[in-house]
Amino acid sequence: MTDTNTVTVVRDESLIKKTKAKSIAGKIGIYAFLVIYAIIILFPFFVVILTSFKTAADASNPEFSWWPTEGFTIEGYEAALTSPLVPTPLMRAFLNTLMYVIPPTILGLMTSSLAAYAFAKLRFRASKAMYTALLATMMIPGAITISSTYTVFDTIGWVGTPLPLMIPGAFGSAACVFFMRQFFTGIPDSIIEAAKLDGVGFVGIFFTIMVPLSTPALIAQGLLGFIGGYNDYLWPLLYTNVPGMQTLQISLKQFTGMFGSRPNIVMAGTLVALVPTLIIYFFAQDFFIEGIAASGIKG
Amino acid sequence: MASEFEVATNVGEADQTAFPEDVVLTENPIPVKETQRKKGNKEEIAGTLLASIPLVGFVIFGMIPLLMALAMAFLYMPRFGFEGAEFNGFKNFVTVLTDDMFWQSVWNTVLLGLSTFISLALALVVAYFLSKDIKGRKAFRMIYFIPYVCSVVAITLMWGYMFNTNWGIINHLLGRTGENAIDWMGEAGPYRLAVIIMSVWSGMGYGIILFTAALTNVNKEMIEAAEIDGANAWVRFWRIVFPSISPTTFYLLVMGVIGMLQSFAVTNVLNGGNSPDGVGITIVYYLYNRIFNYIGAMGEASASAWILGIIILGLTVFQFWGSKKWVNYD
């Protein structure tokens, strides 16, 4: 800690002027930095959008053009969405992804938040031990169990089915329990006690009090869970890498091999794959950012 | 806990979680605390049941595979399953640890993982600037966080296009076209640099959000007092700001290192193992390769997985040990 005992305020006008000038220069520097960084983040998206509307020849022209020289075309999108070369057509892969991701996200959200409610508001002897065990799971690196998990799913015949992508998530996630517990803890006990006196049971309290009071948090967690599943790469690569069953990400990944010389198609596919998560993000950014900030601070 | 009061309930033991509407308390003047104590038994069961669902999932899909991987590390397995498996002692570990490719994968992982530290440092700088009295802070933050919601595949494809040797915009901007073009995907050095750049670009958002949140909790009066004392910005940052956000820094560092040691997707999407001189082969890629491109190597894959686990554990313990010197929990 710095010692603040020697506070001497000197009213030196020239000094104040000098520091003011310095701080203005500093401000400009900071804004310049922040703007440049924002451009660096946005620039690749500009390139993707631009390229996706170019012709194949234009997109692979060694002389990079900042505007489609052969005019705007949607041939990249047509090929990305309808090309028979793609083992799992993009739209099919998109529907596959929704089918694999939405049910476990909803179920997992429910199981996680029920558990979080138990940890936050119910008293039971094993509470602390169970909570510690759950937090410990967040520490286990997923990579260690890739081979043995594959053996398990191979043995029970789940390889080549979406079940390995769906079933584990339905049990909930430690991170979601952790986050929702923080949130539920903030809900005053007095409301719960009142409901108890009215004869509402534990699960009833969860649905009539906890859920309505924490809808934004639940939505944030649900959306984060959905985006995590939607963007996942390793597990769909391991378990549903079969033509017709592939997820959007796996299907998209194959674009580089198939359309290597026609980058306009690859970029169109990339943009199509990005749009859903970007839309969700733009509409729910506050939920997201606050949800993530809250989960990290307490960690 | 003995019950001191009688509270009439008509709940059957079995259905209290399934049919919560059945839980009916008669009107009673008993203070809340006492009611709760009386309901302890039901609460005990409901709580344990509700809390156990994620734990059951963890046991089935986390704990059991973890122990199985340990067992498999000592087996020779002709295929993916256990039929025909034989115990072969430490042979898998010997095979992995004497495999040059494994050590190369460790080295590759560490070099590519430098992106973790770079993105953390840059995220802190950005967050620190954002914590100043900045107009449009929300807009900046919104933009910076975009890469976080984008998939690795999409990010890798877009950067792969920009890094393309022949028509990529990066060579164009650097003025390195035609004969002078940098072969980003074909040479080890440029390849590593390209992967690090895309990882930093995509990895900073999370750190920025967490650092920004931590920085809002820094004691402003203390900074002002130090300013009046004549401490310059540099000193103020390292003496006051940095110590008070050190728990967040530590958290990001630990999680970042754990994640970085498990990197796989970027280099796999970029060129699936055909990276120049194999510099894109990370530890997890090595393990993945054992499973799918070798026959009867599940044991070796599991052995390398456990070696990776031990490396991760070792580094995490080391970081916790080191944290006593610089992490400041108030």
XYZ file of C-alpha atoms in Angstrom:
629
model
C 0.000 0.000 0.000
C 1.200 3.544 -0.656
C 1.391 5.863 2.272
C -1.062 8.678 1.932
C 0.124 10.606 4.956
C 2.017 13.227 3.020
C -0.765 14.785 1.044
C 0.385 18.188 -0.093
C -1.788 20.082 -2.486
C 0.204 22.555 -4.475
C -1.742 25.021 -6.559
C 0.702 25.544 -9.322
C -1.203 26.794 -12.355
C 1.496 25.916 -14.868
C 1.705 22.402 -13.459
C -2.043 21.940 -13.768
C -1.913 23.170 -17.352
C 0.920 20.813 -18.135
C -0.796 17.778 -16.682
C -3.979 18.731 -18.469
C -2.198 18.869 -21.812
C -0.505 15.596 -21.027
C -3.783 13.941 -20.143
C -5.410 15.162 -23.350
C -2.558 13.716 -25.364
C -2.910 10.517 -23.372
C -6.643 10.430 -24.056
C -6.083 10.749 -27.782
C -3.522 7.979 -27.635
C -5.949 5.720 -25.791
C -8.768 6.402 -28.253
C -6.436 5.747 -31.170
C -5.405 2.452 -29.623
C -8.984 1.381 -28.934
C -10.167 2.327 -32.415
C -7.290 0.520 -34.120
C -7.951 -2.563 -32.089
C -11.650 -2.405 -32.981
C -10.694 -2.210 -36.651
C -8.424 -5.236 -36.252
C -11.344 -7.175 -34.788
C -13.815 -6.110 -37.448
C -11.511 -6.259 -40.448
C -11.592 -10.066 -40.993
C -15.403 -9.911 -41.069
C -15.215 -7.251 -43.730
C -12.922 -9.499 -45.775
C -15.274 -12.463 -45.353
C -18.334 -10.496 -46.436
C -16.519 -8.875 -49.346
C -15.060 -12.137 -50.593
C -18.316 -14.021 -50.270
C -19.866 -11.688 -52.862
C -17.011 -11.995 -55.330
C -16.719 -14.413 -58.212
C -14.315 -17.314 -57.748
C -11.791 -15.751 -60.104
C -12.028 -12.408 -58.355
C -11.710 -13.973 -54.894
C -8.563 -15.876 -55.867
C -6.975 -13.051 -57.780
C -3.414 -12.399 -56.554
C -4.158 -8.688 -56.866
C -6.436 -8.248 -53.887
C -9.313 -5.911 -54.668
C -11.176 -3.917 -52.053
C -14.387 -4.138 -54.013
C -15.735 -6.943 -56.245
C -14.118 -6.116 -59.590
C -16.487 -8.374 -61.487
C -19.516 -7.065 -59.642
C -21.455 -8.519 -56.732
C -22.592 -12.081 -57.155
C -24.247 -14.601 -54.911
C -22.790 -17.600 -56.713
C -20.646 -18.319 -53.655
C -23.759 -18.609 -51.501
C -25.551 -20.738 -54.070
C -22.652 -23.180 -54.203
C -22.179 -23.181 -50.418
C -25.834 -23.958 -49.799
C -26.632 -26.293 -52.668
C -23.424 -27.884 -53.921
C -23.864 -31.669 -54.196
C -20.154 -32.051 -53.448
C -20.725 -31.380 -49.748
C -21.244 -34.689 -47.882
C -23.649 -33.022 -45.468
C -25.209 -30.013 -47.231
C -24.938 -26.878 -45.151
C -28.642 -26.522 -44.414
C -28.921 -30.146 -43.422
C -25.843 -29.746 -41.229
C -27.440 -26.682 -39.660
C -30.597 -28.625 -38.808
C -28.480 -31.486 -37.473
C -26.694 -29.044 -35.216
C -29.950 -27.609 -33.890
C -31.249 -31.125 -33.265
C -28.118 -32.182 -31.402
C -27.675 -28.999 -29.429
C -31.044 -27.574 -28.405
C -32.530 -30.498 -26.415
C -29.460 -31.101 -24.225
C -29.024 -27.371 -23.728
C -32.555 -27.017 -22.363
C -32.379 -30.170 -20.278
C -28.907 -29.320 -19.009
C -30.042 -25.833 -18.087
C -32.865 -27.333 -16.066
C -30.755 -29.926 -14.243
C -27.976 -27.411 -13.615
C -30.278 -24.766 -12.222
C -32.188 -27.253 -10.065
C -28.877 -28.338 -8.586
C -27.813 -24.712 -8.230
C -31.045 -24.003 -6.385
C -30.375 -26.902 -4.042
C -26.859 -25.637 -3.338
C -28.038 -22.063 -2.850
C -31.225 -22.480 -0.869
C -31.653 -25.973 0.531
C -29.880 -27.375 3.528
C -28.611 -30.893 3.243
C -25.662 -32.552 4.855
C -23.700 -33.423 1.712
C -24.120 -29.940 0.262
C -20.588 -28.747 0.762
C -18.929 -32.002 -0.250
C -21.055 -32.300 -3.371
C -20.427 -28.717 -4.359
C -16.688 -29.137 -3.952
C -16.778 -32.327 -6.008
C -18.684 -30.519 -8.725
C -16.228 -27.641 -8.836
C -13.399 -30.144 -9.042
C -14.895 -31.435 -12.292
C -14.239 -28.073 -13.892
C -10.561 -28.680 -13.286
C -10.383 -32.031 -15.080
C -8.924 -31.392 -18.513
C -11.273 -32.841 -21.138
C -8.391 -34.000 -23.311
C -7.400 -36.719 -20.836
C -10.607 -38.637 -21.367
C -10.811 -38.451 -25.163
C -9.561 -42.001 -25.693
C -11.430 -43.685 -22.860
C -14.676 -41.863 -23.642
C -14.328 -43.061 -27.202
C -13.888 -46.616 -25.932
C -17.020 -46.311 -23.793
C -19.156 -44.981 -26.628
C -17.709 -47.505 -29.063
C -18.506 -50.353 -26.667
C -22.123 -49.304 -26.205
C -22.553 -48.603 -29.911
C -23.008 -44.838 -29.751
C -20.247 -43.931 -32.192
C -21.871 -42.661 -35.363
C -24.917 -41.452 -33.449
C -25.493 -38.002 -31.956
C -25.978 -39.484 -28.475
C -22.429 -38.759 -27.236
C -23.033 -35.125 -28.114
C -26.382 -35.005 -26.378
C -26.531 -37.201 -23.302
C -23.608 -35.878 -21.224
C -24.801 -32.289 -21.609
C -28.287 -33.157 -20.410
C -26.891 -33.796 -16.933
C -25.910 -30.164 -16.705
C -22.568 -28.465 -16.455
C -20.530 -27.496 -13.425
C -19.972 -24.003 -14.797
C -23.705 -23.433 -15.150
C -24.396 -24.740 -11.641
C -21.702 -22.478 -10.323
C -23.062 -19.411 -12.062
C -26.727 -20.043 -11.219
C -25.870 -20.749 -7.603
C -24.301 -17.305 -7.343
C -27.434 -15.848 -8.795
C -29.908 -17.784 -6.650
C -28.001 -16.963 -3.481
C -28.895 -13.328 -4.078
C -32.635 -14.011 -3.985
C -33.877 -13.156 -0.500
C -34.870 -16.048 1.746
C -37.926 -14.178 2.976
C -39.750 -14.683 -0.341
C -39.033 -18.372 -0.192
C -40.163 -18.656 3.397
C -43.428 -16.967 2.537
C -44.035 -19.487 -0.232
C -43.165 -22.321 2.096
C -45.785 -21.140 4.560
C -48.260 -21.106 1.700
C -47.521 -24.765 1.264
C -45.400 -24.663 -1.839
C -42.878 -27.499 -2.078
C -39.204 -27.262 -2.907
C -39.584 -27.908 -6.604
C -42.646 -25.681 -6.674
C -40.615 -22.857 -5.167
C -38.027 -23.352 -7.863
C -40.552 -22.956 -10.657
C -42.740 -20.262 -9.125
C -40.067 -18.097 -7.501
C -36.529 -18.862 -8.573
C -37.152 -19.222 -12.310
C -39.211 -16.055 -12.806
C -36.747 -14.021 -10.760
C -33.740 -15.250 -12.676
C -35.012 -15.395 -16.237
C -32.250 -13.153 -17.662
C -29.549 -15.268 -16.047
C -31.162 -18.459 -17.287
C -31.449 -17.065 -20.804
C -27.790 -16.030 -20.714
C -26.717 -19.475 -19.591
C -28.941 -21.162 -22.151
C -27.577 -19.028 -24.982
C -23.998 -19.589 -23.878
C -24.657 -23.314 -23.727
C -26.228 -23.254 -27.160
C -23.356 -21.313 -28.707
C -20.846 -23.649 -27.069
C -22.563 -26.665 -28.600
C -23.113 -24.967 -31.938
C -19.440 -24.034 -32.210
C -18.058 -27.302 -30.876
C -15.556 -29.017 -33.093
C -13.849 -31.949 -31.379
C -16.840 -34.008 -30.249
C -18.771 -33.834 -33.530
C -15.511 -34.728 -35.264
C -15.178 -37.820 -33.079
C -18.753 -39.060 -33.048
C -20.907 -37.768 -35.903
C -18.376 -37.510 -38.682
C -20.561 -39.466 -41.094
C -22.013 -37.998 -44.320
C -25.505 -36.751 -43.615
C -24.949 -36.613 -39.859
C -22.267 -33.980 -39.662
C -22.765 -30.748 -37.797
C -22.423 -27.338 -39.373
C -18.854 -26.865 -38.163
C -17.669 -30.213 -39.506
C -19.408 -29.638 -42.805
C -17.877 -26.193 -43.054
C -14.437 -27.519 -42.247
C -14.576 -29.703 -45.336
C -15.094 -26.642 -47.517
C -11.362 -25.903 -47.577
C -10.640 -29.294 -49.091
C -13.477 -29.129 -51.603
C -13.446 -25.499 -52.641
C -9.791 -24.653 -52.057
C -9.516 -22.723 -55.301
C -12.862 -20.980 -54.919
C -12.556 -18.974 -51.716
C -15.778 -17.098 -52.390
C -17.670 -20.327 -51.580
C -15.608 -20.958 -48.442
C -16.228 -17.414 -47.215
C -19.940 -17.599 -48.016
C -20.175 -20.815 -45.995
C -18.212 -19.231 -43.162
C -20.564 -16.273 -43.057
C -23.648 -18.500 -43.122
C -22.227 -20.454 -40.183
C -21.396 -17.290 -38.253
C -24.679 -15.456 -38.709
C -26.766 -17.353 -36.115
C -24.312 -16.842 -33.271
C -23.694 -13.242 -34.262
C -27.428 -12.508 -34.272
C -27.826 -14.094 -30.848
C -24.871 -12.115 -29.600
C -26.130 -8.764 -30.859
C -29.510 -9.225 -29.266
C -28.274 -10.642 -25.983
C -24.882 -9.020 -25.560
C -25.609 -7.566 -22.145
C -26.694 -10.949 -20.800
C -23.574 -12.457 -22.221
C -21.008 -9.998 -21.095
C -22.430 -9.650 -17.614
C -22.890 -13.397 -17.267
C -19.298 -14.023 -18.201
C -17.935 -11.233 -16.078
C -19.847 -12.550 -13.067
C -18.695 -16.115 -13.532
C -15.061 -15.107 -13.752
C -14.884 -12.707 -10.858
C -15.913 -15.213 -8.269
C -13.664 -17.843 -9.795
C -31.906 -32.364 15.040
C -34.866 -33.223 17.221
C -38.198 -31.746 16.311
C -39.649 -29.483 18.913
C -42.837 -28.712 17.133
C -45.374 -30.793 15.401
C -46.119 -29.605 11.913
C -48.778 -31.449 10.051
C -47.804 -32.440 6.575
C -49.465 -34.902 4.307
C -46.464 -35.775 2.285
C -45.614 -39.317 1.394
C -41.929 -39.990 1.645
C -41.514 -40.909 -1.980
C -43.234 -38.208 -3.923
C -42.034 -35.018 -2.363
C -39.820 -34.030 -5.237
C -42.103 -35.291 -7.952
C -45.279 -33.660 -6.667
C -44.324 -30.599 -4.740
C -47.925 -29.409 -4.679
C -48.574 -32.139 -2.162
C -46.395 -30.436 0.369
C -48.967 -28.717 2.497
C -48.219 -27.080 5.756
C -51.098 -26.249 7.982
C -51.380 -22.678 9.106
C -49.169 -22.340 12.076
C -47.623 -19.587 14.089
C -44.254 -21.265 14.387
C -41.318 -18.988 13.624
C -39.735 -19.534 10.255
C -36.483 -20.904 11.619
C -38.252 -23.645 13.519
C -40.367 -24.679 10.565
C -37.268 -25.044 8.574
C -35.687 -27.265 11.157
C -38.741 -29.461 11.223
C -38.670 -29.745 7.479
C -35.015 -30.694 7.626
C -35.539 -34.282 6.622
C -37.535 -33.511 3.499
C -35.167 -30.745 2.629
C -32.295 -33.140 3.093
C -33.725 -35.560 0.554
C -34.876 -32.936 -1.938
C -31.548 -31.119 -1.770
C -29.458 -34.223 -2.167
C -31.553 -35.464 -5.083
C -31.566 -32.189 -6.974
C -27.886 -31.572 -6.428
C -26.925 -35.083 -7.440
C -28.037 -34.966 -11.091
C -24.994 -33.070 -12.399
C -22.800 -35.143 -10.119
C -24.140 -38.373 -11.580
C -23.306 -37.028 -15.029
C -19.858 -36.125 -13.814
C -19.259 -39.597 -12.405
C -20.444 -41.337 -15.592
C -18.850 -39.044 -18.154
C -15.936 -37.645 -16.191
C -14.738 -39.798 -13.318
C -15.215 -43.213 -14.884
C -13.508 -42.271 -18.185
C -10.719 -40.637 -16.208
C -10.001 -43.849 -14.310
C -10.580 -45.938 -17.421
C -7.979 -43.907 -19.272
C -5.545 -44.736 -16.501
C -6.333 -48.438 -16.822
C -6.147 -48.287 -20.613
C -2.713 -46.708 -20.409
C -1.462 -50.068 -19.139
C -3.215 -52.165 -21.773
C -2.590 -53.259 -25.284
C -5.944 -52.924 -27.066
C -6.214 -54.327 -30.580
C -9.238 -52.133 -31.380
C -11.300 -49.460 -29.682
C -13.006 -51.773 -27.201
C -11.707 -54.115 -24.553
C -11.981 -57.420 -26.450
C -8.583 -58.976 -26.744
C -6.991 -56.400 -24.482
C -3.824 -57.466 -22.696
C -1.890 -55.992 -19.832
C 1.435 -54.720 -21.035
C 2.851 -52.826 -18.083
C 4.567 -49.511 -18.732
C 5.191 -50.276 -22.389
C 2.764 -47.625 -23.628
C 4.420 -44.965 -21.512
C 7.843 -46.036 -22.765
C 6.614 -45.929 -26.361
C 5.195 -42.436 -25.964
C 8.062 -40.994 -23.953
C 10.685 -42.303 -26.377
C 8.743 -41.047 -29.396
C 10.381 -37.965 -30.882
C 7.041 -36.994 -32.348
C 5.554 -36.763 -28.841
C 8.263 -34.420 -27.631
C 7.909 -32.386 -30.766
C 4.196 -32.111 -30.061
C 4.952 -30.844 -26.542
C 7.315 -28.230 -27.966
C 4.783 -27.242 -30.647
C 2.060 -26.871 -28.042
C 4.231 -24.637 -25.899
C 5.312 -22.423 -28.801
C 1.786 -22.016 -30.161
C 0.614 -21.548 -26.567
C 2.643 -18.359 -26.278
C -0.498 -16.811 -27.733
C -2.140 -17.353 -24.327
C 0.288 -15.035 -22.583
C 0.297 -12.500 -25.381
C -3.478 -12.298 -25.442
C -3.661 -11.997 -21.651
C -1.170 -9.133 -21.600
C -2.898 -7.327 -24.458
C -6.314 -7.937 -22.914
C -5.105 -6.288 -19.741
C -3.862 -3.252 -21.666
C -7.139 -2.928 -23.554
C -9.208 -3.378 -20.406
C -7.081 -0.833 -18.566
C -7.656 1.732 -21.292
C -11.351 0.903 -21.301
C -11.502 1.504 -17.563
C -10.508 5.140 -18.124
C -13.223 7.699 -18.645
C -13.909 6.568 -22.208
C -16.848 7.540 -24.392
C -18.405 4.614 -26.231
C -16.948 2.103 -23.824
C -19.903 -0.215 -24.300
C -19.554 -0.155 -28.069
C -15.850 -0.949 -27.869
C -16.477 -3.784 -25.460
C -19.215 -5.140 -27.679
C -16.887 -5.233 -30.687
C -13.988 -6.755 -28.773
C -16.117 -9.613 -27.597
C -17.383 -10.672 -31.034
C -14.671 -13.295 -31.691
C -15.675 -15.118 -28.508
C -18.991 -16.206 -30.037
C -17.415 -17.287 -33.337
C -16.503 -20.906 -33.906
C -12.915 -22.043 -34.228
C -13.716 -23.414 -37.669
C -15.081 -20.103 -38.946
C -12.220 -18.124 -37.425
C -9.644 -20.471 -38.859
C -11.209 -20.390 -42.323
C -11.380 -16.618 -42.436
C -7.812 -16.180 -41.245
C -6.678 -19.020 -43.480
C -8.030 -17.043 -46.427
C -6.328 -13.874 -45.295
C -3.033 -15.718 -44.809
C -3.222 -17.405 -48.186
C 0.131 -17.242 -49.934
C -1.176 -16.380 -53.383
C -4.208 -14.220 -52.866
C -4.319 -13.454 -49.157
C -4.810 -9.880 -48.055
C -2.027 -10.077 -45.480
C 0.676 -10.655 -48.062
C -1.003 -7.950 -50.131
C -0.848 -5.462 -47.258
C 2.755 -6.409 -46.531
C 3.611 -5.924 -50.173
C 4.848 -9.494 -50.369
C 3.205 -10.778 -53.513
C 4.384 -12.936 -56.380
C 7.984 -14.092 -55.958
C 8.361 -12.534 -52.514
C 5.141 -13.967 -51.106
C 5.365 -15.331 -47.586
C 4.338 -18.967 -47.540
C 2.344 -18.764 -44.310
C 0.940 -22.245 -44.509
C 4.032 -23.872 -45.965
C 6.872 -22.767 -43.730
C 7.314 -23.530 -40.053
C 8.095 -20.037 -38.774
C 5.369 -18.117 -40.609
C 2.912 -20.917 -39.835
C 3.530 -20.603 -36.107
C 3.241 -16.844 -36.306
C -0.025 -17.083 -38.238
C -1.535 -19.506 -35.703
C -0.439 -17.290 -32.824
C -1.942 -14.214 -34.476
C -5.315 -15.850 -35.016
C -5.309 -17.291 -31.503
C -4.573 -13.922 -29.955
C -7.232 -12.260 -32.093
C -9.853 -14.774 -31.015
C -8.701 -15.233 -27.430
C -8.549 -11.684 -26.111
C -12.265 -11.004 -25.687
C -12.732 -13.211 -22.660
C -9.778 -11.667 -20.859
C -10.967 -8.155 -21.680
C -14.390 -8.811 -20.154
C -12.957 -10.285 -16.972
C -10.272 -7.646 -16.585
C -12.774 -4.853 -17.213
C -15.026 -6.223 -14.493
C -12.102 -6.557 -12.093
C -10.836 -3.051 -12.848
C -14.143 -1.437 -11.907
C -13.557 -2.720 -8.368
C -10.170 -1.081 -7.960
C -10.153 1.521 -5.229
C -10.279 4.893 -7.034
C -9.429 6.946 -3.951
C -6.214 5.073 -3.481
C -5.191 5.851 -7.042
C -6.021 9.521 -6.615
C -4.081 9.661 -3.385
C -1.061 8.122 -5.077
C -1.406 10.592 -7.920
C -1.306 13.498 -5.513
C 1.741 11.910 -3.937
C 3.426 12.157 -7.287
C 3.358 8.510 -8.316
C 3.357 8.348 -12.094
C 0.947 6.210 -14.124
C 3.406 3.340 -14.408
C 3.985 3.143 -10.668
C 0.278 3.560 -9.927
C -0.528 0.663 -12.214
C 1.971 -1.785 -10.779
C 1.595 -0.765 -7.130
C -2.155 -0.344 -6.886
C -4.065 -1.555 -9.930
C -2.187 -4.732 -10.681
C -2.193 -6.116 -7.112
C -5.903 -5.531 -6.719
C -6.806 -7.379 -9.929
C -4.272 -10.153 -9.329
C -6.895 -12.808 -8.469
C -8.493 -12.287 -11.887
C -5.115 -12.364 -13.597
C -4.278 -15.560 -11.778
C -7.594 -17.176 -12.703
C -7.129 -16.271 -16.369
C -3.560 -17.491 -16.311
C -4.403 -20.865 -14.772
C -7.378 -21.453 -17.065
C -5.424 -20.159 -20.054
C -2.540 -22.550 -19.490
C -4.899 -25.486 -18.990
C -6.669 -24.606 -22.233
C -3.509 -23.904 -24.177
C -2.047 -27.310 -23.341
C -5.157 -28.892 -24.853
C -5.177 -26.927 -28.091
C -6.152 -28.907 -31.115
C -8.836 -27.347 -33.251
C -7.029 -24.455 -34.918
C -4.188 -26.458 -36.414
C -6.482 -29.376 -37.166
C -8.867 -27.201 -39.152
C -6.028 -25.300 -40.800
C -4.451 -28.312 -42.432
C -5.231 -31.441 -40.486
C -1.757 -32.597 -39.598
C -0.127 -31.545 -42.878
C 1.395 -28.478 -41.304
C 4.943 -27.589 -42.421
C 7.467 -29.818 -40.632
C 4.591 -30.989 -38.473
C 4.743 -27.846 -36.326
C 0.941 -27.835 -36.046
C 0.927 -31.195 -34.276
C -0.054 -30.426 -30.697
C -0.198 -32.885 -27.808
C -3.917 -33.450 -28.271
C -3.375 -33.834 -31.988
C -0.760 -36.494 -31.230
C -3.254 -38.307 -29.036
C -6.046 -37.985 -31.596
C -3.707 -39.339 -34.240
C -2.919 -42.406 -32.098
C -6.613 -43.194 -31.781
C -7.586 -42.864 -35.414
C -4.502 -43.303 -37.555
C -2.790 -46.156 -35.780
C -4.171 -49.596 -35.187
C -4.167 -50.872 -31.622
C -2.846 -47.635 -30.159
C -5.656 -46.813 -27.721
C -3.278 -47.704 -24.893
C -0.646 -45.330 -26.216
C -3.265 -42.619 -26.686
C -4.360 -43.071 -23.066
C -0.776 -43.059 -21.840
C -0.118 -39.794 -23.669
C -3.385 -38.424 -22.275
C -2.248 -39.159 -18.759
C 1.173 -37.701 -19.411
C -0.620 -34.566 -20.616
C -2.765 -34.652 -17.481
C 0.327 -34.836 -15.301
C 1.921 -31.931 -17.173
C -1.247 -29.879 -16.659
C -1.439 -30.798 -12.984
C 2.233 -30.007 -12.490
C 1.969 -26.593 -14.120
C -1.217 -25.775 -12.208
C 0.331 -26.715 -8.875
C 3.398 -24.697 -9.801
C 1.229 -21.683 -10.581
C -0.635 -21.970 -7.291
C 2.680 -22.209 -5.498
C 4.034 -19.186 -7.342
C 0.831 -17.250 -6.803
C 1.659 -16.712 -3.133
C 4.253 -14.196 -4.248
C 2.064 -12.035 -6.410
C -1.625 -12.810 -5.989
C -3.313 -10.653 -3.455
C -6.617 -11.804 -1.966
C -7.963 -9.158 0.355
